[in-house]
Amino acid sequence: MLRSRTQQLVCLFVAAFGVATALAVPPGTDDEVRARLAPLGSLCRAGDDCGVAAVAAGPRTGKDVYDTACFACHTTGVGDAPVLGDASTWAPRVGKGMDALWGSLLNGIGAMPAKGTCMDCSDDELRAVLDYMLADVQ
């Protein structure tokens, strides 16, 4: 049975489309495809218990907090930040007293944001980093 030219072209198109579609699907078993499509991470929302493991590890030391949240500014003095270990840059601040230093740390001052960018720090961790930074200048 002879088909019309249009029917032949339609059959050829459907066959070519089927082959192209089959080639476009990545190779692998269903499990391999699922693994490639799995999310890379997860989102922790307020009220979730995502951070329980980190809290269970205990509070960070002053040095730990300094090394993760404070060093960028307090090593170089950027934004008029007092440099770690440099008594001359700390003297005017220490002269205002510990309550003033604590208030500056909690609320921010000048270019320094509140908590010095350590938004997940507890008050104890913030006190520890303040003690660490003042240890060599008092």
C-alpha positions as a printed NumPy array, in Angstrom:
array([[ 0.   ,  0.   ,  0.   ],
       [ 1.381,  3.336, -1.04 ],
       [ 1.097,  6.211,  1.341],
       [ 0.865,  9.792,  0.402],
       [ 3.926, 11.967,  0.675],
       [ 2.407, 13.779,  3.675],
       [ 1.786, 10.515,  5.509],
       [ 5.356,  9.425,  4.862],
       [ 6.718, 12.729,  6.194],
       [ 4.52 , 12.532,  9.3  ],
       [ 5.712,  8.977, 10.005],
       [ 9.32 , 10.029,  9.484],
       [ 8.844, 13.042, 11.807],
       [ 7.24 , 10.912, 14.554],
       [10.036,  8.353, 14.329],
       [12.749, 11.04 , 14.416],
       [11.043, 12.803, 17.333],
       [10.883,  9.529, 19.267],
       [14.596,  8.867, 18.722],
       [15.536, 12.44 , 19.653],
       [13.414, 12.294, 22.789],
       [14.927,  8.976, 23.821],
       [18.422, 10.421, 23.383],
       [17.54 , 13.542, 25.389],
       [16.755, 11.579, 28.558],
       [19.909, 11.186, 30.651],
       [21.112,  7.616, 31.013],
       [20.809,  5.689, 34.253],
       [18.44 ,  3.731, 36.366],
       [15.511,  5.384, 38.077],
       [17.511,  5.482, 41.334],
       [20.465,  7.179, 39.611],
       [18.192,  9.791, 38.072],
       [16.516, 10.416, 41.458],
       [19.935, 10.816, 43.079],
       [20.957, 13.422, 40.467],
       [17.723, 15.337, 41.027],
       [17.856, 15.236, 44.847],
       [18.196, 18.616, 46.613],
       [21.715, 19.657, 47.585],
       [20.711, 20.935, 51.005],
       [17.843, 21.857, 53.221],
       [16.348, 24.965, 54.744],
       [16.085, 25.445, 58.468],
       [13.241, 27.708, 59.523],
       [12.628, 29.359, 62.866],
       [11.078, 26.84 , 65.214],
       [12.663, 23.834, 63.483],
       [15.156, 21.753, 65.447],
       [17.809, 21.844, 62.683],
       [20.49 , 23.421, 64.849],
       [20.217, 21.054, 67.792],
       [23.479, 19.266, 66.966],
       [25.448, 22.54 , 66.851],
       [24.025, 23.69 , 70.179],
       [24.773, 20.326, 71.748],
       [28.464, 20.791, 70.886],
       [28.677, 23.489, 73.548],
       [29.499, 27.181, 73.452],
       [32.285, 28.431, 71.232],
       [35.383, 29.95 , 72.761],
       [36.222, 33.614, 72.366],
       [38.958, 32.681, 69.885],
       [36.532, 30.531, 67.874],
       [34.069, 33.421, 67.602],
       [36.849, 35.888, 66.766],
       [38.218, 33.574, 64.046],
       [34.81 , 33.248, 62.371],
       [33.044, 36.573, 62.916],
       [35.474, 39.286, 64.02 ],
       [38.862, 38.753, 62.417],
       [38.143, 40.438, 59.068],
       [37.743, 43.887, 60.59 ],
       [39.698, 43.567, 63.836],
       [42.842, 42.256, 62.138],
       [43.059, 45.062, 59.595],
       [41.333, 47.946, 61.378],
       [38.817, 48.412, 58.573],
       [36.012, 50.84 , 59.369],
       [37.992, 52.206, 62.336],
       [37.775, 48.844, 64.14 ],
       [40.261, 48.508, 67.002],
       [42.953, 46.002, 66.034],
       [43.367, 42.858, 68.115],
       [46.33 , 43.305, 70.468],
       [46.843, 47.022, 69.679],
       [46.391, 48.825, 73.002],
       [46.442, 52.28 , 71.403],
       [43.353, 51.571, 69.262],
       [41.525, 49.974, 72.197],
       [42.419, 52.58 , 74.868],
       [39.607, 55.079, 74.105],
       [37.032, 52.293, 74.064],
       [38.303, 50.57 , 77.21 ],
       [38.291, 53.984, 78.912],
       [34.499, 54.123, 78.517],
       [34.135, 50.984, 80.638],
       [32.927, 47.428, 80.131],
       [29.237, 48.386, 80.067],
       [29.873, 50.686, 77.095],
       [31.923, 47.999, 75.299],
       [29.19 , 45.425, 75.938],
       [26.521, 47.819, 74.627],
       [28.579, 48.489, 71.496],
       [28.995, 44.763, 70.909],
       [25.307, 44.001, 71.357],
       [23.904, 46.979, 69.434],
       [26.702, 47.798, 67.019],
       [28.664, 51.006, 66.695],
       [29.977, 52.879, 63.676],
       [30.535, 50.392, 60.86 ],
       [30.204, 47.385, 63.182],
       [26.756, 45.755, 63.068],
       [24.991, 44.399, 66.123],
       [26.758, 41.369, 67.582],
       [29.627, 42.035, 65.188],
       [27.983, 39.777, 62.537],
       [27.694, 36.786, 64.907],
       [23.912, 36.623, 64.939],
       [23.879, 33.049, 66.26 ],
       [26.203, 33.829, 69.197],
       [24.865, 33.473, 72.705],
       [25.528, 36.179, 75.292],
       [28.157, 33.905, 76.875],
       [29.938, 33.519, 73.533],
       [29.85 , 37.284, 72.99 ],
       [31.297, 37.869, 76.468],
       [34.001, 35.304, 75.696],
       [35.   , 37.061, 72.47 ],
       [35.049, 40.431, 74.225],
       [37.311, 38.984, 76.935],
       [39.514, 37.397, 74.254],
       [39.897, 40.677, 72.363],
       [40.663, 42.668, 75.514],
       [43.071, 40.149, 77.064],
       [46.248, 41.719, 75.631],
       [45.238, 45.378, 75.843],
       [44.146, 45.888, 79.445]])
